[in-house]
Short mmCIF file of C-alpha atoms in Angstrom, two decimals:
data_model
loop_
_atom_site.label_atom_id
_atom_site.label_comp_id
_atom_site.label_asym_id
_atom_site.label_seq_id
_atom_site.Cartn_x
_atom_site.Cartn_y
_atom_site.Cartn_z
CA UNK N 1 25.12 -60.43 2.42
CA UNK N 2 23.01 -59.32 -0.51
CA UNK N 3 19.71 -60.31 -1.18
CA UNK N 4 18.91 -61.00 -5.16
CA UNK N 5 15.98 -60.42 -7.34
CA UNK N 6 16.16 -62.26 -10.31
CA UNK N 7 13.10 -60.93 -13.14
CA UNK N 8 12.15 -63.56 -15.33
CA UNK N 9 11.04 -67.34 -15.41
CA UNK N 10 12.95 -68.86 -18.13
CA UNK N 11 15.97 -71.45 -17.70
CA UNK N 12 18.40 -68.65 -18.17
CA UNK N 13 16.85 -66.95 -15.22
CA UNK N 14 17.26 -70.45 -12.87
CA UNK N 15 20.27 -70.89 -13.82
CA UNK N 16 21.40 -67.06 -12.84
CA UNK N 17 19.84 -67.72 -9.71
CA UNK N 18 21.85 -71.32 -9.27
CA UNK N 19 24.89 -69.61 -9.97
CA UNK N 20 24.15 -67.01 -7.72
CA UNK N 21 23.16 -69.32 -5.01
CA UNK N 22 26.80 -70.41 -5.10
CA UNK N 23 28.26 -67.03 -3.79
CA UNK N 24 28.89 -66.52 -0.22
CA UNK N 25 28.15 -63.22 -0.52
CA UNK N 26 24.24 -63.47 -1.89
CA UNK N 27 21.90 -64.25 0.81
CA UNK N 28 17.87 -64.72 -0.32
CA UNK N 29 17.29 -65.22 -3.98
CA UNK N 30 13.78 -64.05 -4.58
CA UNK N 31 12.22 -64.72 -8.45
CA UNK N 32 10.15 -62.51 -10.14
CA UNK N 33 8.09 -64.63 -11.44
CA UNK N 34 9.72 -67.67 -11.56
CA UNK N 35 8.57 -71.45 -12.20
CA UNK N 36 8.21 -74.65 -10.88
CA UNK N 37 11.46 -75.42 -10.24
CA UNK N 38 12.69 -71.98 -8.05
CA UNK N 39 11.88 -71.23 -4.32
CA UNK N 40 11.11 -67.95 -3.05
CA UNK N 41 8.95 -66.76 -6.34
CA UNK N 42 7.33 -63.77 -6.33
CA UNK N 43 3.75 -63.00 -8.03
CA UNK N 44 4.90 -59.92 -10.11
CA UNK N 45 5.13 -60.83 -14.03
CA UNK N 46 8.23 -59.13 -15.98
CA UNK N 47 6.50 -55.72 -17.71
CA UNK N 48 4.96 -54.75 -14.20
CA UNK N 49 7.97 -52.46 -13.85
CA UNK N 50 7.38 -50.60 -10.75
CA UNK N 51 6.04 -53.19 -8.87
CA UNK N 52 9.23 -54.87 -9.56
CA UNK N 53 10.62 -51.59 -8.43
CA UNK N 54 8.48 -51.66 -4.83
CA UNK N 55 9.24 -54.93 -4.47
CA UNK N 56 13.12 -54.52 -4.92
CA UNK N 57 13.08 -51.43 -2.46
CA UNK N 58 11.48 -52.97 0.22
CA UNK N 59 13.28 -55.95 0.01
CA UNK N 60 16.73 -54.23 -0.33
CA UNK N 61 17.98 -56.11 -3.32
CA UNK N 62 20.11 -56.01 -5.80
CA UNK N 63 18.14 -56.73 -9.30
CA UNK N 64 19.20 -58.58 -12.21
CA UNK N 65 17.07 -59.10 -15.39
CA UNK N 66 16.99 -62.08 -17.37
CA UNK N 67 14.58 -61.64 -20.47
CA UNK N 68 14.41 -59.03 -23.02
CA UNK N 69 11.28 -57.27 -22.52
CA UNK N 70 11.50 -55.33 -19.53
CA UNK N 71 14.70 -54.62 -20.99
CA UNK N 72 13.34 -52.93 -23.93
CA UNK N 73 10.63 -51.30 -21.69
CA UNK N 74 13.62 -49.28 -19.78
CA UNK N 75 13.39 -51.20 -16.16
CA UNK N 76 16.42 -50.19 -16.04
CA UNK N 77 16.19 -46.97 -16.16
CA UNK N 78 13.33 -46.92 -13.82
CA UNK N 79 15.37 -48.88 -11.14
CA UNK N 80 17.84 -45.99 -11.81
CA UNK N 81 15.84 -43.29 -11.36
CA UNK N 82 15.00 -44.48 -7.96
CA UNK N 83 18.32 -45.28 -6.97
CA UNK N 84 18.00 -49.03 -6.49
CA UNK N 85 20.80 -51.30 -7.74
CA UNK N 86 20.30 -53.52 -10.92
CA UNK N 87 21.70 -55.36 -13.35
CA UNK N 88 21.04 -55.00 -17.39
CA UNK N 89 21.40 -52.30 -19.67
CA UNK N 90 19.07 -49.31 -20.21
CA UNK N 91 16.09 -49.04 -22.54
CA UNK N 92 18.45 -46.96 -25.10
CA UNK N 93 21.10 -49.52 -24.87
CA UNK N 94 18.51 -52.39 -25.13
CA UNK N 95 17.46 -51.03 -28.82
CA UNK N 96 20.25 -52.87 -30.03
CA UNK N 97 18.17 -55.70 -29.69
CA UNK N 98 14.33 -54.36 -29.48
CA UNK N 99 14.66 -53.21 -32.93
CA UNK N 100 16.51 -55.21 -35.73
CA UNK N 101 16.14 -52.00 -37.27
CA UNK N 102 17.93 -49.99 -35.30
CA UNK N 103 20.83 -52.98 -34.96
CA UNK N 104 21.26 -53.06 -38.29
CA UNK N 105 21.96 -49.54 -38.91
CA UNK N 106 23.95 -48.96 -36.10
CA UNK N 107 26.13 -51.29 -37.78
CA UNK N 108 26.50 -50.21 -41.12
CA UNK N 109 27.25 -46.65 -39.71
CA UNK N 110 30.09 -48.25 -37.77
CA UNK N 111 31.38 -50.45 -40.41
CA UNK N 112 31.02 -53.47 -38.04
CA UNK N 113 30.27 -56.66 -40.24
CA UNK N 114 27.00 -57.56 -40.93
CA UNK N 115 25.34 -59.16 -43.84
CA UNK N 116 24.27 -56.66 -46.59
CA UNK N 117 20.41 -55.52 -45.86
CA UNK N 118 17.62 -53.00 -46.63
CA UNK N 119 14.20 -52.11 -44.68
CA UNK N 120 10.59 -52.27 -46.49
CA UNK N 121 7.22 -51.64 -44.63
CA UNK N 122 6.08 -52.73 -47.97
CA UNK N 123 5.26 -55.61 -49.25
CA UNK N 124 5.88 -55.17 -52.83
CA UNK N 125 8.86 -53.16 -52.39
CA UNK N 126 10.03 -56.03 -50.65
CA UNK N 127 9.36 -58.43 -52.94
CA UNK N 128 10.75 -56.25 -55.96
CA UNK N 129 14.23 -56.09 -53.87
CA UNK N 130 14.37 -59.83 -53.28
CA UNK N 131 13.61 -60.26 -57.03
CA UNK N 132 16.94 -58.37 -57.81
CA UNK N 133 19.32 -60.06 -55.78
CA UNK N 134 20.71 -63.52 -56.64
CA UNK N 135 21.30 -65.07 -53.61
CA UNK N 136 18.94 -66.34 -51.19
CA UNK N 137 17.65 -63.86 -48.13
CA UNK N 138 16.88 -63.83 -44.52
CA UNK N 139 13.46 -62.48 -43.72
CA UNK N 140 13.49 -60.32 -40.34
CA UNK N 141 10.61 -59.17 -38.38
CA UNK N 142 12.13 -55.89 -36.31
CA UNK N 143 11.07 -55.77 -32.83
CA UNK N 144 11.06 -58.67 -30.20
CA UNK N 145 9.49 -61.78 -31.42
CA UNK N 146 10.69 -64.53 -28.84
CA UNK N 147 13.48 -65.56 -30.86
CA UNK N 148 10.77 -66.92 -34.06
CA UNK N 149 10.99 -63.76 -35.78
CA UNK N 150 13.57 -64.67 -38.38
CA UNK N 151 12.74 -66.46 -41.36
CA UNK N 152 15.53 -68.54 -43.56
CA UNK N 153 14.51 -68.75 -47.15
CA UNK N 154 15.83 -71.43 -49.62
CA UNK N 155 14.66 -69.58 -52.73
CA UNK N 156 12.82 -66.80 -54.36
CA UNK N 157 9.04 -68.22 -53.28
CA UNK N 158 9.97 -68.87 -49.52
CA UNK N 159 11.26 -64.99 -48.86
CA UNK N 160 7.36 -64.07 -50.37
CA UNK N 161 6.12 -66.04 -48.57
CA UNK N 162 8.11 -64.81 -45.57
CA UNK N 163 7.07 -61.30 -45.96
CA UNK N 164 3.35 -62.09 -46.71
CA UNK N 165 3.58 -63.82 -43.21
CA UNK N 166 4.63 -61.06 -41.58
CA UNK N 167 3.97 -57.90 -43.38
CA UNK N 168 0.13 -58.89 -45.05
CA UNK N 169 -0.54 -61.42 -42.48
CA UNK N 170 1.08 -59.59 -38.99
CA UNK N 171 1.63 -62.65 -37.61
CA UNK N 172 4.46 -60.89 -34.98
CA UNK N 173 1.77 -57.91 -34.78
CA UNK N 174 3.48 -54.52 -34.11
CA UNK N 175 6.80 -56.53 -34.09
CA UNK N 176 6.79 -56.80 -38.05
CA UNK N 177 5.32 -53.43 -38.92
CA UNK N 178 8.60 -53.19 -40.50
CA UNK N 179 11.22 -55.93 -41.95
CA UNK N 180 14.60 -56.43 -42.42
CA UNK N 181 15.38 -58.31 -46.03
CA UNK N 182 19.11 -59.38 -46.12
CA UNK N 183 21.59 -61.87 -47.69
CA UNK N 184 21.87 -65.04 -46.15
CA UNK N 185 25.06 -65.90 -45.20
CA UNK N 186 26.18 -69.70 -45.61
CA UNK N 187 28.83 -70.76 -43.01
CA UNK N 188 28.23 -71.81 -39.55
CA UNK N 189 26.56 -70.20 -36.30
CA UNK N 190 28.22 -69.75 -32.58
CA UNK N 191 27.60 -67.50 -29.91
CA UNK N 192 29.74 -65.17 -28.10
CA UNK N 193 28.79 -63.74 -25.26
CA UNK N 194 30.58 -60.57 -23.19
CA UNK N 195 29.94 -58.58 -20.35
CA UNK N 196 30.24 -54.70 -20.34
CA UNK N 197 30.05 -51.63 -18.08
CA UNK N 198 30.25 -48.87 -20.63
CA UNK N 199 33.77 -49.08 -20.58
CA UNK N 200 35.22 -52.36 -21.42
CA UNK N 201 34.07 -55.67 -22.26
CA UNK N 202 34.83 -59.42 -21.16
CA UNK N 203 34.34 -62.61 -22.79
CA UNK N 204 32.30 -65.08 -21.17
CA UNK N 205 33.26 -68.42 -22.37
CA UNK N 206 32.22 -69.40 -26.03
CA UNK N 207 29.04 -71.78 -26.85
CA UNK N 208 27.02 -73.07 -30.15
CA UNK N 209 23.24 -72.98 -29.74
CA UNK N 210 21.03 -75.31 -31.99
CA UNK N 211 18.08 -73.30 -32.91
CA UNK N 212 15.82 -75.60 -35.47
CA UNK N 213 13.49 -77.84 -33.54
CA UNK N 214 14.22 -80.66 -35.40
CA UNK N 215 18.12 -83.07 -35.34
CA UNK N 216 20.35 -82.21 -38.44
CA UNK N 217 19.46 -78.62 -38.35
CA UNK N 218 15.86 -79.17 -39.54
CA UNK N 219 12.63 -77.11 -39.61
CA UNK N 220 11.42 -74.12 -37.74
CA UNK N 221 13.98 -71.89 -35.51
CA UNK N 222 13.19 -72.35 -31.95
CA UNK N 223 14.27 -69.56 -28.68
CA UNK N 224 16.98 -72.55 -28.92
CA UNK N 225 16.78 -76.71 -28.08
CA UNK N 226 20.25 -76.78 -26.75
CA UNK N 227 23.75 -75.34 -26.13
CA UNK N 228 27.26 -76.75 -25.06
CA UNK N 229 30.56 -74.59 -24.38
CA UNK N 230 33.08 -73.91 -25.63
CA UNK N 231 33.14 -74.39 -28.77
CA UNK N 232 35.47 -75.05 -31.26
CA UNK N 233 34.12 -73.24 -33.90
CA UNK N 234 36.20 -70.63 -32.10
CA UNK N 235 39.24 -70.85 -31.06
CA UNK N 236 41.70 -68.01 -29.38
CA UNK N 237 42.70 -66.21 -32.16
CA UNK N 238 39.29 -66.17 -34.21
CA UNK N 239 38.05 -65.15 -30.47
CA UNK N 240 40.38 -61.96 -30.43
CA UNK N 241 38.98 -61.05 -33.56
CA UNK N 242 35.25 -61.19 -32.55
CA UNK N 243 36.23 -59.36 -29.18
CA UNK N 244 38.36 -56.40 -31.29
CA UNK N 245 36.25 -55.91 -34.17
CA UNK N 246 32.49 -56.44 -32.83
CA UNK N 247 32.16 -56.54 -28.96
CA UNK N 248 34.80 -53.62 -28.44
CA UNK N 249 34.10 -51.65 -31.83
CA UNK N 250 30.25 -52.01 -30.67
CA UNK N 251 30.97 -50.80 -26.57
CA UNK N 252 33.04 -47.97 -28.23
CA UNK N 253 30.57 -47.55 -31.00
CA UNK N 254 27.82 -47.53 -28.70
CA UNK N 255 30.03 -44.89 -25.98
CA UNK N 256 31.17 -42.42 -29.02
CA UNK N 257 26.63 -42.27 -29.49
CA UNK N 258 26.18 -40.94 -26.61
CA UNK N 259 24.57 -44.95 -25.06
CA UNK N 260 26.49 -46.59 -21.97
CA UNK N 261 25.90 -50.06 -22.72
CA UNK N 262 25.66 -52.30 -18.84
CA UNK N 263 24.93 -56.02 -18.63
CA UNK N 264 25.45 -58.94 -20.92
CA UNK N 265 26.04 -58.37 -25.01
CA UNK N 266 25.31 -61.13 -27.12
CA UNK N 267 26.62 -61.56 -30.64
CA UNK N 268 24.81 -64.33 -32.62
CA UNK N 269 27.96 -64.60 -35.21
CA UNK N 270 28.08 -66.33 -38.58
CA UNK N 271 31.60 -67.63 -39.90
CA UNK N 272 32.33 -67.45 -43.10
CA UNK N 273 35.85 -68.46 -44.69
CA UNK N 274 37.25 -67.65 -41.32
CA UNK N 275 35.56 -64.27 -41.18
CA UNK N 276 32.76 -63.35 -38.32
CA UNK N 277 29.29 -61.52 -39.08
CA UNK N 278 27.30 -60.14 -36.71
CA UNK N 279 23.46 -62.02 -37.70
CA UNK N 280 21.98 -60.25 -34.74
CA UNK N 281 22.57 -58.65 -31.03
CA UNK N 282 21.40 -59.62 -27.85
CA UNK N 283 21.11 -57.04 -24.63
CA UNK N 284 21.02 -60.11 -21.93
CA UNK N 285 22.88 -63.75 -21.70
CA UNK N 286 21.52 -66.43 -24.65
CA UNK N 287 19.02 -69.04 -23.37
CA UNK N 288 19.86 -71.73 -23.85
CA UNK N 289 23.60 -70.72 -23.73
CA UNK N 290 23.61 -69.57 -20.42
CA UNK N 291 23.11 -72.56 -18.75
CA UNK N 292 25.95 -74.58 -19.84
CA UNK N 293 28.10 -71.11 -19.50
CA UNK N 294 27.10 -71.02 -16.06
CA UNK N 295 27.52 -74.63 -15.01
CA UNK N 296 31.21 -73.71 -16.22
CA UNK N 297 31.90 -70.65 -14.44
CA UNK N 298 33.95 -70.96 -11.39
CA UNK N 299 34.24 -67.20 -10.61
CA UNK N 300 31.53 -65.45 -8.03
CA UNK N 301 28.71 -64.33 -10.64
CA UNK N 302 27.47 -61.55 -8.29
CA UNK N 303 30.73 -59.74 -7.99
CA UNK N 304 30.75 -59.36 -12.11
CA UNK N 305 27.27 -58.39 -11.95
CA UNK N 306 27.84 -56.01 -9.45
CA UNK N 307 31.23 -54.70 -11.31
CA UNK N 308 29.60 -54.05 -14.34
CA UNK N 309 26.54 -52.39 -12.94
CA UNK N 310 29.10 -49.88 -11.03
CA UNK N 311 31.14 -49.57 -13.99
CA UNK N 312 34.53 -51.23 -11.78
CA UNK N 313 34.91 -54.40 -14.17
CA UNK N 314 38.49 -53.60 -14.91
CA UNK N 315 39.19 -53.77 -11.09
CA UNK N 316 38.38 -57.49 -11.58
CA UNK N 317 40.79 -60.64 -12.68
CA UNK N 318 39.89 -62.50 -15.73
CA UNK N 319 36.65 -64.56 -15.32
CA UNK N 320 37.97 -68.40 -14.08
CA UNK N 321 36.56 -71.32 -16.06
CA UNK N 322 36.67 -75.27 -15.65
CA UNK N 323 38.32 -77.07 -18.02
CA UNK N 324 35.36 -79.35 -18.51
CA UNK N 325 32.67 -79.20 -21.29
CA UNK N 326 29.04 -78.72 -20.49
CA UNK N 327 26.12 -79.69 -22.63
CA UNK N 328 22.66 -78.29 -21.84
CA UNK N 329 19.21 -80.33 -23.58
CA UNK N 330 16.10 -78.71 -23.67
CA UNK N 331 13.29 -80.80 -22.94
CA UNK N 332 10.13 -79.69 -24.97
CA UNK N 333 6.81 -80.19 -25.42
CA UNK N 334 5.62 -81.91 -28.68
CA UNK N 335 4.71 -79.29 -30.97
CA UNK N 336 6.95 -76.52 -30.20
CA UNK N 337 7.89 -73.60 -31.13
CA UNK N 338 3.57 -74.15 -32.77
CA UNK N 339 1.29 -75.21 -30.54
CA UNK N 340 1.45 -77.76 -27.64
CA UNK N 341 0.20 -79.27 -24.89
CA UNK N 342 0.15 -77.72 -21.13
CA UNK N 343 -0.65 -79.28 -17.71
CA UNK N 344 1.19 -82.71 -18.20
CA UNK N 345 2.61 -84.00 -14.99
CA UNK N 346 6.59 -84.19 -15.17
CA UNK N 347 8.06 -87.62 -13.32
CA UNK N 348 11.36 -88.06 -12.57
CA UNK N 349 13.05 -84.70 -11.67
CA UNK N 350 14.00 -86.51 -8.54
CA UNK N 351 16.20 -89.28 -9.98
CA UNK N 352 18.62 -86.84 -10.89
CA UNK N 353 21.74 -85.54 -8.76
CA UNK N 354 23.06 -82.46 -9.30
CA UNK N 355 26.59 -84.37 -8.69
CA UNK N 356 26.25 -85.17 -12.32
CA UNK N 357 23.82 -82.79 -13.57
CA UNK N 358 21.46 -79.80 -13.26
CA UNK N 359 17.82 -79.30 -14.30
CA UNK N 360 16.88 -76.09 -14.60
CA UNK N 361 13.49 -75.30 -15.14
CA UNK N 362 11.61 -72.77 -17.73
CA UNK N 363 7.87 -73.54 -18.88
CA UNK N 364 7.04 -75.31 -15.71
CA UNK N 365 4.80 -74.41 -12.40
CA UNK N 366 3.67 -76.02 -9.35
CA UNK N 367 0.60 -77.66 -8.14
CA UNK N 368 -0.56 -79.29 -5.91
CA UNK N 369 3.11 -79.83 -4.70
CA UNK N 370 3.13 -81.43 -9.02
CA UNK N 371 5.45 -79.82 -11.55
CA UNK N 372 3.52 -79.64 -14.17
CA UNK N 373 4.51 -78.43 -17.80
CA UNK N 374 3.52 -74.28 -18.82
CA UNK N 375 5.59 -73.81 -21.81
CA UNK N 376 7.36 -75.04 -25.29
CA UNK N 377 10.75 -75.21 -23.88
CA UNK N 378 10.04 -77.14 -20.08
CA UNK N 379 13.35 -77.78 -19.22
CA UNK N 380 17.46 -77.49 -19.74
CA UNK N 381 19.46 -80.51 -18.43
CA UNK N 382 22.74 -79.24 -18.22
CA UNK N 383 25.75 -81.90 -17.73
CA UNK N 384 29.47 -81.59 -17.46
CA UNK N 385 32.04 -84.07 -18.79
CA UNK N 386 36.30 -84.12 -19.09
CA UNK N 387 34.92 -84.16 -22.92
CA UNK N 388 32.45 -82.84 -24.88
CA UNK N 389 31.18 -86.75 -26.03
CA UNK N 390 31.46 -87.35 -22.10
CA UNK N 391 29.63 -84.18 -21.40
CA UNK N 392 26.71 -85.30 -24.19
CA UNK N 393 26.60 -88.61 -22.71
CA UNK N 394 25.93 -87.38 -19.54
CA UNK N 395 23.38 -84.95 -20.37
CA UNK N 396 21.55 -87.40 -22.12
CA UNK N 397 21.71 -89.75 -19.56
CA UNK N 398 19.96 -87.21 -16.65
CA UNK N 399 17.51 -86.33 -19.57
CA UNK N 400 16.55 -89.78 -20.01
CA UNK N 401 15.36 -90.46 -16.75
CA UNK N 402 12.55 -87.55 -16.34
CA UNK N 403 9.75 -87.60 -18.60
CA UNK N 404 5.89 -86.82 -19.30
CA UNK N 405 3.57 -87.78 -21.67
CA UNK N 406 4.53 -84.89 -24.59
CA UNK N 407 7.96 -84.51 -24.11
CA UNK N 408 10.57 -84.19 -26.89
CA UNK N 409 13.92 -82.78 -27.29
CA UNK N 410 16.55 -82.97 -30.32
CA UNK N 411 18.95 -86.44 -30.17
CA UNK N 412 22.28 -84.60 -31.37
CA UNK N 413 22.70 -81.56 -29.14
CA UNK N 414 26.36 -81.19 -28.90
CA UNK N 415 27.05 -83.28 -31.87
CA UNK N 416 28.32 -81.00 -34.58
CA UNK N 417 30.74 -79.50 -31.88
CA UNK N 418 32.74 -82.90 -32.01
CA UNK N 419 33.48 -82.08 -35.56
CA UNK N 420 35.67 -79.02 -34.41
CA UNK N 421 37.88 -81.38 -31.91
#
């Protein structure tokens, strides 16, 4: 038996240590820190590396990391260094995601599609490029910025405004010291989600995020108000092509520079007239994507965790899915991704069996033996259904029966994915 430390506190991190729960091979699943909804948390927050690192050692575990910023600092590497098994990739390997920057170029270098870019620390440089291009442009702060650091312009005015925000203004502080300015592409977004050990890559199974906060698509981008899987925006042979010419070209790419990449990729791809851009890398599973990937899975997580962290994933068969859909509907506080209310007393997380669907919890903690909201995004309800209207239905169904006094969550999570039947 293996005991598990899961870093993070986030939905994706519940539902990692939900799936893991499931293994007959994992015994105690200890969370670092946690939330409301997970047992056995553990008061260490995610950048107190070698605490993390203590903690792991004299608890024997195995590690896995959910979140992206002890990622970027190199826990990894730390948890190598001492010999103690983990999960993720290394602080190198992480750059693919800690810096746009860095993304970016590592593309171009490798010819692996990507929307045509440049870099300003400049504000009127910037502006003087967007000036010459006629189409509209994506503003991108470069370092970690919780998933709000991309801007989507409609027009010349918006991508100032964009860069005032971040370059005059340093509203992501040391995150948008520098920016990416590139061409927006117009098609439509999906997810695709591998997992490596240097040497190969395997697919996970496919999802669609819904980033805006608002139904139809509308306002601000979000760290995501809902997923479903699969999708099908891509089916098997647009699928080979993502795995051949982005996840494999970017393992090799990656290999051939000297970087081992471990642990989940991400691709956040945009289609366009059948063709897939990369729009940005992740070094760790999608939240909210993992949690309807997840309910799906009906392979033992831990053993692919495990493979990939020893490098022995080609030992191991294909990854085993259910046939089933699975929608997953973030419940929010009013006023996210801005600001919102905390402390409001969640009723109803009882009413719901995990028979028909799972709550996993992210900005939520416990008081007073109260779950009580702590974040924007409180919780995922993830459902499963024969379809993907059945698996909506049910979703919304679970969701409708908790609630508190700010919550709010988008009415057509899953929607747009019926389109592609």
């Amino acid at each position: 038996m293996v005991d598990v430390l899961v870093v993070g506190s986030g939905g994706r991190e519940h539902a990692i240590g939900w799936k893991l729960s499931k293994s007959t091979k994992v015994g105690q699943i200890f969370f670092a820190p946690g939330n409301g909804g997970t047992k056995n948390n553990v008061p260490i927050q995610v950048d107190e590396l070698d605490k993390l690192a203590d903690f792991a050692a004299k608890n024997n575990c195995f590690t896995v990391v959910g979140p992206e910023v002890p990622l970027a600092m190199g826990i990894v590497d730390k948890f190598n260094e001492r010999n103690l098994p983990i999960f993720g990739p290394t602080k190198n390997a992480a750059q693919i995601e800690s810096s746009k920057i860095w993304a970016k170029t590592f593309m171009k270098r490798n010819n692996i599609p990507t929307a045509a870019f440049d870099v300003f620390d400049d504000p009127a440089s910037a502006k003087e490029y967007v000036k010459s291009k006629d189409y509209d442009v994506v503003i991108k702060a470069d370092g970690l910025a919780a998933g709000k650091g991309v801007i989507v312009c409609n027009g010349k005015q918006e991508a100032f405004d964009a860069i005032d925000l971040i370059l005059v203004k340093q509203s992501f502080g040391n995150a948008g010291k520098r920016i990416i300015v590139e061409e927006k592409i117009d098609g439509v977004e999906a997810s695709y989600i591998a997992l490596s050990d240097g040497n190969i890559a395997i697919p996970m199974a496919t999802s669609q995020d819904h980033k805006r906060i608002f139904d139809d698509d509308k306002g601000p981008n979000t760290g995501g108000m809902g997923a479903y899987s699969p999708t099908g925006v891509i089916d098997d042979k647009l699928a080979e092509k993502i795995q051949k010419d982005i996840i494999d070209k970017t393992i090799e790419s990656l290999k051939s520079e000297g970087i081992t990449f471990k642990g989940f990729l991400y691709a956040g791809i945009m289609l366009k007239d059948g063709s897939p851009y990369v729009l940005e890398y992740n070094a760790r599973m999608g939240d909210p994507e993992c949690q309807p990937i997840l309910v799906r899975m009906d392979s033992d997580l831990l053993e692919y965790l495990k493979a990939s962290s020893d490098g022995t994933l080609a030992k191991l068969p294909a990854i085993s899915w259910k046939k089933q859909s699975a929608v997953c509907i973030v419940l929010a506080s009013k006023g996210y991704p801005e600001s919102y209310q905390k402390n409001d007393e969640i009723a109803g997380l009882d009413s719901v069996d995990e028979k028909y669907a799972v709550v996993f919890h992210a900005g939520t903690k416990l008081e007073n033996n109260k779950v009580l909201t702590s974040g924007g995004r409180v919780l995922g309800v993830t459902a499963l259904g024969d379809s993907l209207q059945s698996a909506i239905e049910n979703a919304y169904s679970a969701a409708g029966k908790i609630s508190w006094k700010n919550k709010y969550c988008r009415m057509d999570i899953g929607k747009k994915g019926l389109l592609y039947l």
